[in-house]
CSV table of C-alpha atoms and ligand atoms in Angstrom, one decimal:
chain,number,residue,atom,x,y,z
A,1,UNK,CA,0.0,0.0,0.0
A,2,UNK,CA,1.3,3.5,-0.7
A,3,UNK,CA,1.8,5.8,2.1
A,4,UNK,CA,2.2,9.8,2.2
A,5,UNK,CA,4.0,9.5,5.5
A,6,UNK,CA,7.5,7.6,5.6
A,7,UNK,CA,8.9,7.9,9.3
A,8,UNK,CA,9.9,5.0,9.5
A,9,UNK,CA,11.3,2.1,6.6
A,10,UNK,CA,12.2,-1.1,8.7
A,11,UNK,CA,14.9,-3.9,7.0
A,12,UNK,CA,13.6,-7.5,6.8
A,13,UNK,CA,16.5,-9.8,6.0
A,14,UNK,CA,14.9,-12.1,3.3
A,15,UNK,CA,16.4,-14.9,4.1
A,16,UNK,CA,14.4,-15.1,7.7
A,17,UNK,CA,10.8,-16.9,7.0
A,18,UNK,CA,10.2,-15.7,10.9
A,19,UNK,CA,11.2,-11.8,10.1
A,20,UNK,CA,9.1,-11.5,6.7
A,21,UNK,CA,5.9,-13.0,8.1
A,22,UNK,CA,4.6,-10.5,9.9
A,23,UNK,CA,6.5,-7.5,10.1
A,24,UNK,CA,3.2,-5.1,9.7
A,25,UNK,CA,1.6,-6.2,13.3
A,26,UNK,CA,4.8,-3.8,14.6
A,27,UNK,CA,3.0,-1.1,12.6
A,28,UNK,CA,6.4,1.3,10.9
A,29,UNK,CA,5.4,2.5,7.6
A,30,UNK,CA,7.5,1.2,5.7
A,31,UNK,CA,9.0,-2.3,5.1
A,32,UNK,CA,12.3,-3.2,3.3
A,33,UNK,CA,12.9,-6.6,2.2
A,34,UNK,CA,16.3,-6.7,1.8
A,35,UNK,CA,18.2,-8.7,-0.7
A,36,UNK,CA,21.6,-7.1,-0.2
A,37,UNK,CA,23.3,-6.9,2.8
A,38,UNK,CA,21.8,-8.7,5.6
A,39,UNK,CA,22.1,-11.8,2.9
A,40,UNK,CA,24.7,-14.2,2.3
A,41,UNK,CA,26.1,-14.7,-1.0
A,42,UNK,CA,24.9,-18.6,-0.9
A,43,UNK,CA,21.7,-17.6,0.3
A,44,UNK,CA,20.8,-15.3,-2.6
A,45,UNK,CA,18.9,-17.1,-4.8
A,46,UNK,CA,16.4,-18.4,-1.7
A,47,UNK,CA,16.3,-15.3,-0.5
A,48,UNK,CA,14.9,-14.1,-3.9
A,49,UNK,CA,12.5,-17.3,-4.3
A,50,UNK,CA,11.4,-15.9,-0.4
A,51,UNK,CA,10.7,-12.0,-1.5
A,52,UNK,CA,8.6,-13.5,-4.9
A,53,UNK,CA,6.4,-15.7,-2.2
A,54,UNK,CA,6.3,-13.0,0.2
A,55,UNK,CA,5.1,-10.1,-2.2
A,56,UNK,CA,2.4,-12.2,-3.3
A,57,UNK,CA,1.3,-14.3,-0.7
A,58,UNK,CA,1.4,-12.0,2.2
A,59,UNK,CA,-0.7,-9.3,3.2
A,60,UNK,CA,1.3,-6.4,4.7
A,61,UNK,CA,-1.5,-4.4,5.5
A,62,UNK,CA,-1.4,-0.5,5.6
A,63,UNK,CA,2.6,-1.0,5.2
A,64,UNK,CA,4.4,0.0,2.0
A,65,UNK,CA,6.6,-2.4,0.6
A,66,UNK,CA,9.9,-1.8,-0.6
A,67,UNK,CA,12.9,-4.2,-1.7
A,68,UNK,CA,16.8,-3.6,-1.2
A,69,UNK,CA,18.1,-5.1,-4.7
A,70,UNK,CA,21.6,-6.3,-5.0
A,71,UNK,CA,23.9,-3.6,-6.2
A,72,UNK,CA,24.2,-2.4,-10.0
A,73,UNK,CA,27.7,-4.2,-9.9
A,74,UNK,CA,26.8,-7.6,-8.8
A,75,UNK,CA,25.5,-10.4,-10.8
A,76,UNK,CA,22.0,-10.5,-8.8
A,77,UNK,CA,20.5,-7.4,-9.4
A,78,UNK,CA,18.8,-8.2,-12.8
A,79,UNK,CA,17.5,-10.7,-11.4
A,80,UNK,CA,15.9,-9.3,-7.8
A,81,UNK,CA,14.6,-6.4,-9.9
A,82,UNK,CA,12.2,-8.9,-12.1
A,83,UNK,CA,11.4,-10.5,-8.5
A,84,UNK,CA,10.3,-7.2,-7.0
A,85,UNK,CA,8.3,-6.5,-10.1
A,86,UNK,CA,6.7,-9.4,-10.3
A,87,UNK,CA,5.2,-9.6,-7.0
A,88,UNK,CA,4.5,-6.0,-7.0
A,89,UNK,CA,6.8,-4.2,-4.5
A,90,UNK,CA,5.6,-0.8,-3.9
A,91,UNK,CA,8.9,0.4,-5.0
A,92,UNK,CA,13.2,-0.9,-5.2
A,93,UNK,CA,15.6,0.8,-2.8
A,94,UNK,CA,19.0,0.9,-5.4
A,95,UNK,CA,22.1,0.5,-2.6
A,96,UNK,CA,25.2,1.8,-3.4
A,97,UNK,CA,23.8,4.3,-5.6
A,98,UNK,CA,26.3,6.4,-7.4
A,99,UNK,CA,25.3,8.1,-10.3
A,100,UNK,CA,22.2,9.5,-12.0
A,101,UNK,CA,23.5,6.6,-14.8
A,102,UNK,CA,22.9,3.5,-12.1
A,103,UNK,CA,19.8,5.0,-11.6
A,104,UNK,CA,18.8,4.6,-15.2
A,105,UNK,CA,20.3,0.8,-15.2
A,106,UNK,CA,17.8,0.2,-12.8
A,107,UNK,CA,14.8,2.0,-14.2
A,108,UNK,CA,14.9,0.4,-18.0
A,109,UNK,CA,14.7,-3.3,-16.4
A,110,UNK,CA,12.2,-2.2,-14.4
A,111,UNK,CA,10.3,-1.0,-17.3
A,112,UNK,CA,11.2,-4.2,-18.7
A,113,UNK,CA,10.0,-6.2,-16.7
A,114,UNK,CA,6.7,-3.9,-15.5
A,115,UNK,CA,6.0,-5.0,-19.2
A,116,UNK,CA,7.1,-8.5,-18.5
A,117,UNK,CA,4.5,-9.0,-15.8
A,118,UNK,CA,1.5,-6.4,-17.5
A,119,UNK,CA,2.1,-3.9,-15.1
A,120,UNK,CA,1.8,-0.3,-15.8
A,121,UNK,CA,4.8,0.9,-17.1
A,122,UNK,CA,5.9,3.8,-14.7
A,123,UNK,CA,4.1,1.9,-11.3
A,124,UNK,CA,7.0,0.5,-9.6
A,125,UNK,CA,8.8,3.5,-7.3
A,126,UNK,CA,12.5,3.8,-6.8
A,127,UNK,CA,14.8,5.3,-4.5
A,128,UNK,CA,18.0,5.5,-3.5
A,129,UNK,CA,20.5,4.9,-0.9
A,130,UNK,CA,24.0,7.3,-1.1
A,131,UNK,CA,26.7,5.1,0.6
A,132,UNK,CA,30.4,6.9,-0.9
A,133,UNK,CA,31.4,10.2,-1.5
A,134,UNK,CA,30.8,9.7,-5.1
A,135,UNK,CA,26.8,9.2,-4.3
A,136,UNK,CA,26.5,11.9,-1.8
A,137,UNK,CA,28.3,14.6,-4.5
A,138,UNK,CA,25.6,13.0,-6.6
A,139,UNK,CA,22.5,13.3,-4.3
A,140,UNK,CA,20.9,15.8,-6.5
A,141,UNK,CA,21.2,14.2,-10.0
A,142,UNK,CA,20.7,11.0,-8.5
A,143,UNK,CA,17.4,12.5,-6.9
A,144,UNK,CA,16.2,14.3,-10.3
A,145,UNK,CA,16.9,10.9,-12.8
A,146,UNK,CA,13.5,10.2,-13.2
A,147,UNK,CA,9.8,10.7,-11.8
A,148,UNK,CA,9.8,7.4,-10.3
A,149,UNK,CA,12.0,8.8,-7.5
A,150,UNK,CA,10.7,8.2,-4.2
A,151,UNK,CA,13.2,10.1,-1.8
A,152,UNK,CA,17.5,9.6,-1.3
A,153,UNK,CA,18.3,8.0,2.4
A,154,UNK,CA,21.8,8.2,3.6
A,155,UNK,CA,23.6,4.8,4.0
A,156,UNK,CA,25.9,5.3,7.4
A,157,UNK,CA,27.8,1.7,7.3
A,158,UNK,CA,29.5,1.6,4.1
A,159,UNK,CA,29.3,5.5,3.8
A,160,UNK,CA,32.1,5.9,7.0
A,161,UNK,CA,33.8,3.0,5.4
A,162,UNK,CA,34.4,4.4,2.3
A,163,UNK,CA,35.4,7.8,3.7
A,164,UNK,CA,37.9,6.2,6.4
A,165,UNK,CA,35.6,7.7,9.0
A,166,UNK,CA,34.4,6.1,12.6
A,167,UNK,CA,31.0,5.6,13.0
A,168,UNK,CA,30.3,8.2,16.3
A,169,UNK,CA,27.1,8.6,18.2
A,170,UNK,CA,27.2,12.1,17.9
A,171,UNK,CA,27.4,12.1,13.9
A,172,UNK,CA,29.8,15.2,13.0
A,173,UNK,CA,31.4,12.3,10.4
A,174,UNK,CA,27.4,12.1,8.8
A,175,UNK,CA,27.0,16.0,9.0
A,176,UNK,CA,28.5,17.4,5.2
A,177,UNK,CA,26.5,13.9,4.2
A,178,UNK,CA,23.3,14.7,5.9
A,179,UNK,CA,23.2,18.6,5.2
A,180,UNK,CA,23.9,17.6,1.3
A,181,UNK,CA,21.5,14.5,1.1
A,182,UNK,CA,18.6,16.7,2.5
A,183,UNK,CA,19.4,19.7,0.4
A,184,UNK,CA,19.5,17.7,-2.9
A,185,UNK,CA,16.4,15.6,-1.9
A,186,UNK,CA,14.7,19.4,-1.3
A,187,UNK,CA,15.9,20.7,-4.5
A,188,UNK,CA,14.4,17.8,-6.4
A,189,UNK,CA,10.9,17.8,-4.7
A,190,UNK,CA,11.6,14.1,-3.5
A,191,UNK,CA,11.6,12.1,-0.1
A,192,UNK,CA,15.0,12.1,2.6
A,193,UNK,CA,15.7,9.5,4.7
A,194,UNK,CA,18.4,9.0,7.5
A,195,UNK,CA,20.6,5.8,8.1
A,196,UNK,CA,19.8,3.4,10.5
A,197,UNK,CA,20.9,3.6,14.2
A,198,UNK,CA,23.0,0.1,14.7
A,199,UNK,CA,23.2,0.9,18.3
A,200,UNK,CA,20.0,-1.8,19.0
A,201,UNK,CA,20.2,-0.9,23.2
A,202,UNK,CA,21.0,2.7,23.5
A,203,UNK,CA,17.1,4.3,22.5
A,204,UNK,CA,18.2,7.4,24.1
A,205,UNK,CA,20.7,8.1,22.0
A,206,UNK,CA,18.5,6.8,18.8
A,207,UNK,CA,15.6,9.5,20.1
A,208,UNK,CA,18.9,12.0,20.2
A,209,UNK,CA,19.7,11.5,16.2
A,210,UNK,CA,16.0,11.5,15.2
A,211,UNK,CA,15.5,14.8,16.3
A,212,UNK,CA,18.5,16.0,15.2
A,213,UNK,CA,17.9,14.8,11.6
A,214,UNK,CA,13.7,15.5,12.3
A,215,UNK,CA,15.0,19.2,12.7
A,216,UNK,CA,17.4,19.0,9.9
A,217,UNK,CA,14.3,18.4,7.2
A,218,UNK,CA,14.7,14.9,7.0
A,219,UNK,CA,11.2,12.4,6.4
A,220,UNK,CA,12.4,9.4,8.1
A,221,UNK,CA,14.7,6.8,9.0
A,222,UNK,CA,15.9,3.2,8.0
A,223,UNK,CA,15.1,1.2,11.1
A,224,UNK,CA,16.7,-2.1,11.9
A,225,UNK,CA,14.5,-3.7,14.7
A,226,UNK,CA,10.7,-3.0,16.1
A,227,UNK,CA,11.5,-1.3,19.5
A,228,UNK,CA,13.1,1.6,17.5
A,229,UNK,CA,10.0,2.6,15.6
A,230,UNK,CA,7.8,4.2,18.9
A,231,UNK,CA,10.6,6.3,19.1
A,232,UNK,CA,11.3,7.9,15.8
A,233,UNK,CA,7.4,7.8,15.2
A,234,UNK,CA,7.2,10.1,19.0
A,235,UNK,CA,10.1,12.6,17.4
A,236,UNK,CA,8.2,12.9,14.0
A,237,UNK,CA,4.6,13.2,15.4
A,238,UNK,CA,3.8,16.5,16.1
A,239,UNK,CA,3.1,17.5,19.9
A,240,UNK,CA,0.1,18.9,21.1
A,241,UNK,CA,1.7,22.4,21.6
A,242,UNK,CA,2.6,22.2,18.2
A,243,UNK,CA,-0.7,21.0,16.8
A,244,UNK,CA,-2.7,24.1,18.6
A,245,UNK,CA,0.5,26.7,17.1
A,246,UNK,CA,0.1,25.4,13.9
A,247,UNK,CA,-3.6,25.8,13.9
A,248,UNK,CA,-3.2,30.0,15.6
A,249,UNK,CA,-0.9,30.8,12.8
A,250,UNK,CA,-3.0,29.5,9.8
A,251,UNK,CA,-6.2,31.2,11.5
A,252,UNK,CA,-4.3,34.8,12.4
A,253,UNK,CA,-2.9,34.5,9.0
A,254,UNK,CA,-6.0,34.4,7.5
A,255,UNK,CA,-8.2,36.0,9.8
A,256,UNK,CA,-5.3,39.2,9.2
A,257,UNK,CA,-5.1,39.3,5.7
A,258,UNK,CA,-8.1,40.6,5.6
A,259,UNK,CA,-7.4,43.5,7.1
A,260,UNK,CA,-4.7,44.0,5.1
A,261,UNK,CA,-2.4,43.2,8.1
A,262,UNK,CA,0.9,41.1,6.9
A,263,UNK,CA,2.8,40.7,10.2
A,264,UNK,CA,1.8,39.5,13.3
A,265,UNK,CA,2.3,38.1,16.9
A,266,UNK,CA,0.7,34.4,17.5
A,267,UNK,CA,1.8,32.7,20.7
A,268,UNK,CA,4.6,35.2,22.0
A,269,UNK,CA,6.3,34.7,18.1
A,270,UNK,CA,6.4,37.2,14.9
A,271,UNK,CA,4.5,35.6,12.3
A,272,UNK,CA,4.0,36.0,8.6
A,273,UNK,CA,3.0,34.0,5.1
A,274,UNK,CA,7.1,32.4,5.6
A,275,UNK,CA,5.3,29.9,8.3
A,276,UNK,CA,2.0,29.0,7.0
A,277,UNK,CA,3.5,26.0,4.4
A,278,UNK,CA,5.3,24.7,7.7
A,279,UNK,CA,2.0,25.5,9.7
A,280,UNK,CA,-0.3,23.5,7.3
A,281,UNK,CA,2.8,20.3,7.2
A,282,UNK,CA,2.4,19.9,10.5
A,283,UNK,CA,-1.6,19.9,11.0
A,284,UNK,CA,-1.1,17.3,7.7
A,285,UNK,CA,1.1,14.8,9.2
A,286,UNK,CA,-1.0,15.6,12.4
A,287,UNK,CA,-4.1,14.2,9.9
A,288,UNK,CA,-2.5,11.5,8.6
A,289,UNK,CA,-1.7,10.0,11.9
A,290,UNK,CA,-4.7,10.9,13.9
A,291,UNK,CA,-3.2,13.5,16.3
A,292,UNK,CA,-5.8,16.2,14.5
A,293,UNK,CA,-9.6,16.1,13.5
A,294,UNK,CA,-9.9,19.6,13.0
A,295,UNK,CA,-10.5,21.4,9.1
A,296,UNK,CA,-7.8,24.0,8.7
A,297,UNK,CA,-5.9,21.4,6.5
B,1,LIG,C1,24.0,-1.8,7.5
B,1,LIG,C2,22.8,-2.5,6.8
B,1,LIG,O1,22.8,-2.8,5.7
B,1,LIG,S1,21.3,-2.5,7.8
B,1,LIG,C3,20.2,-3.4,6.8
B,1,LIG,C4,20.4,-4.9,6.8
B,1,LIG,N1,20.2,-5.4,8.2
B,1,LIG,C5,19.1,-6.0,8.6
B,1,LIG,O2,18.2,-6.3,7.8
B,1,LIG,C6,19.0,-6.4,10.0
B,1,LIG,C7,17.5,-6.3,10.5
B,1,LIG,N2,17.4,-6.6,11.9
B,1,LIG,C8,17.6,-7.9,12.4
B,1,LIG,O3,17.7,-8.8,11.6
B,1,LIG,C9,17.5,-8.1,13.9
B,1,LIG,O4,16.8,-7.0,14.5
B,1,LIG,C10,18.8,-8.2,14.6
B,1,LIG,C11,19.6,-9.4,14.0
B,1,LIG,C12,19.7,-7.0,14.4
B,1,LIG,C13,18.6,-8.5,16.1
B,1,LIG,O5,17.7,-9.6,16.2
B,1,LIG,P1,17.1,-10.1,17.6
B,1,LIG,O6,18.3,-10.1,18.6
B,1,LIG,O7,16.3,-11.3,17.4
B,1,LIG,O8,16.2,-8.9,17.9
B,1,LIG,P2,15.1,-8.8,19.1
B,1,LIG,O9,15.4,-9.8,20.2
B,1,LIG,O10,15.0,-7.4,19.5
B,1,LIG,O11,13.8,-9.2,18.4
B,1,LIG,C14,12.5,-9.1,19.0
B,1,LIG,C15,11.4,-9.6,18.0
B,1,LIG,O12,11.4,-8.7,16.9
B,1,LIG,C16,11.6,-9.4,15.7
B,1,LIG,N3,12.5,-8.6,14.8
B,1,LIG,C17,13.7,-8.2,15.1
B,1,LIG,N4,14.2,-7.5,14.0
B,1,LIG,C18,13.2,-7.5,13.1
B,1,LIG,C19,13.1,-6.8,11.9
B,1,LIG,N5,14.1,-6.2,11.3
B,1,LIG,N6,11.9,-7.0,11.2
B,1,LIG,C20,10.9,-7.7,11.8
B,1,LIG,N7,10.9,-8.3,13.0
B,1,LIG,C21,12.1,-8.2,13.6
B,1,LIG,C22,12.3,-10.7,16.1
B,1,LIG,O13,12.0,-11.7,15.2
B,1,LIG,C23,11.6,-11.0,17.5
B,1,LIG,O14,10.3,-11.5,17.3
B,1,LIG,P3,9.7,-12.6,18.3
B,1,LIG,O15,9.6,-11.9,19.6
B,1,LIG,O16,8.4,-13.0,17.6
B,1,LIG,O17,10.7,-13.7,18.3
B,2,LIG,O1,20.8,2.0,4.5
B,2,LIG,C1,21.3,1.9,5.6
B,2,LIG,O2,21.2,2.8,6.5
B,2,LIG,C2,22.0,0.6,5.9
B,2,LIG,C3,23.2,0.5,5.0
B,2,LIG,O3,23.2,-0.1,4.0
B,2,LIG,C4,24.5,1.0,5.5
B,2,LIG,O4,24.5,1.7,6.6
B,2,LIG,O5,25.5,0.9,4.8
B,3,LIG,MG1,25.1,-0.4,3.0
């Protein structure tokens, strides 16, 4: 199912029966059925034969349902890309992403095989992780290649790794990577997500990073196990206070501009048209996840 809210897109190592049965009953909004990584190299065809099964026999619910191909340099990822097709994956996540060219390696097979499988040519989404140097540089051609572009999500693991960096829990090794990946996806019009948190124990320090990337612009986060989605869904959701701000601006806006009046005070701050987009986002993802019944959006 297609979602307009992403705050969470949770790995499912394919090879795991017992991971990709029910993954929806922990309720993030996302799934991503990964054929890379989290799967060995003599485990990649069952994993494959698993995601096929999976995409057509399960029901996931309200949960979108994305799949981690095999990068553009291996000899899998023709392969997981007609899987994914076939059992009609919301959209692929392309790892290792590089270049607005891999991008279009991976969008003619899947207009191959959307054909293949008589599916609309244009109805399988794509997005893509930025893992080097040479992918974050590339974060904004890579996010403008082609419609089907979902949203960009930084890839922490093999990104310090391929910049000689340590992986900190404070993040000033992610901060050029993360200021550059959420420009580029904001230049482009598409979706930014941020890396997952590894540290499985430490939720403080997971809340800590969500907000940091929350307030950076960021949409989401890849998530690695169930107990970290509560916490990035808490530091997404708007609050309360922020519900009833949002809805005194977009009514003293408008209640003012008809008297011709363009600048304001609204809850002890100076207000004018700059904060109604961000006023009417927040009463929108309030909608979209129940935290507001109200009309102003
Ligand atoms: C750098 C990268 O490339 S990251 C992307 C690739 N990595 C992955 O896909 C890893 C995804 N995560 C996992 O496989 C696991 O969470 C691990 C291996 C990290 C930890 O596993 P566990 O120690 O079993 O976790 P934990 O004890 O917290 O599991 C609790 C429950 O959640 C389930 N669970 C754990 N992780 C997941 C997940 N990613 N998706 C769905 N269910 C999960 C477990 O099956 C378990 O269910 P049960 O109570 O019915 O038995
Ligand atoms: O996409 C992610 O966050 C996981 C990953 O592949 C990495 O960290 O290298
Ligand atoms: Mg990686």
């Amino acid at each position: 199912m297609r979602r307009e809210i992403r705050r969470t897109m949770m790995f499912l190592n394919c090879q795991k029966a017992s991971l990709v049965k029910d993954p929806y009953i922990y309720e993030p909004d996302c799934v991503i059925l990964d054929l890379e990584d989290a799967v060995a190299a003599q485990e990649k065809d069952s994993a494959r034969f698993q995601l096929y099964n999976t995409l057509k026999y399960l029901d996931y619910r309200q949960t979108e349902r994305w799949v981690r191909i095999n990068g553009v340099d291996t000899p899998y990822f023709k392969e997981d890309i007609r899987a994914a097709v076939a059992g009609k994956a919301d959209g692929i996540r392309i790892p290792v992403c590089e270049s607005a060219a891999d991008v279009k390696v991976v969008e003619n097979l899947v207009s191959a095989a959307e054909e293949e499988f008589g599916l609309p040519v244009g109805s399988t989404l794509l997005m893509a992780a930025l893992e080097s140097p040479k992918g974050v540089l590339n974060a904004f051609s890579i996010a403008a290649a082609t419609p089907r572009m979902m949203g960009i999500a930084l890839s922490a693991g093999d990104f310090t790794r391929t910049m000689h960096a340590k992986h900190t829990k404070t993040g000033e090794e992610l901060f050029a990577a993360r200021g550059q990946i959420v420009l580029a996806a904001r230049a482009a019009g598409v979706m930014c997500f941020d890396t997952v948190h590894t540290d499985l124990d430490d939720l403080d320090s997971l809340r800590r990073e969500t907000e940091l990337i929350c307030n950076m612009g960021f949409d989401g986060k890849s998530v690695i196990n169930p107990k970290q989605i509560a916490v990035i869904h808490d530091v997404f959701n708007p609050t309360a206070k922020e519900i009833k701000h949002a809805e005194h601006i977009l009514l003293a806006l408008s209640a003012n501009k008809a008297k011709g009046i363009g600048v304001m005070v609204v809850d002890g701050k100076m207000i004018d048209i700059a904060m109604k987009e961000g006023a009417e986002r927040t009463l929108k993802l309030a909608k979209v996840t129940g935290l507001y019944k109200g009309d102003l959006v």
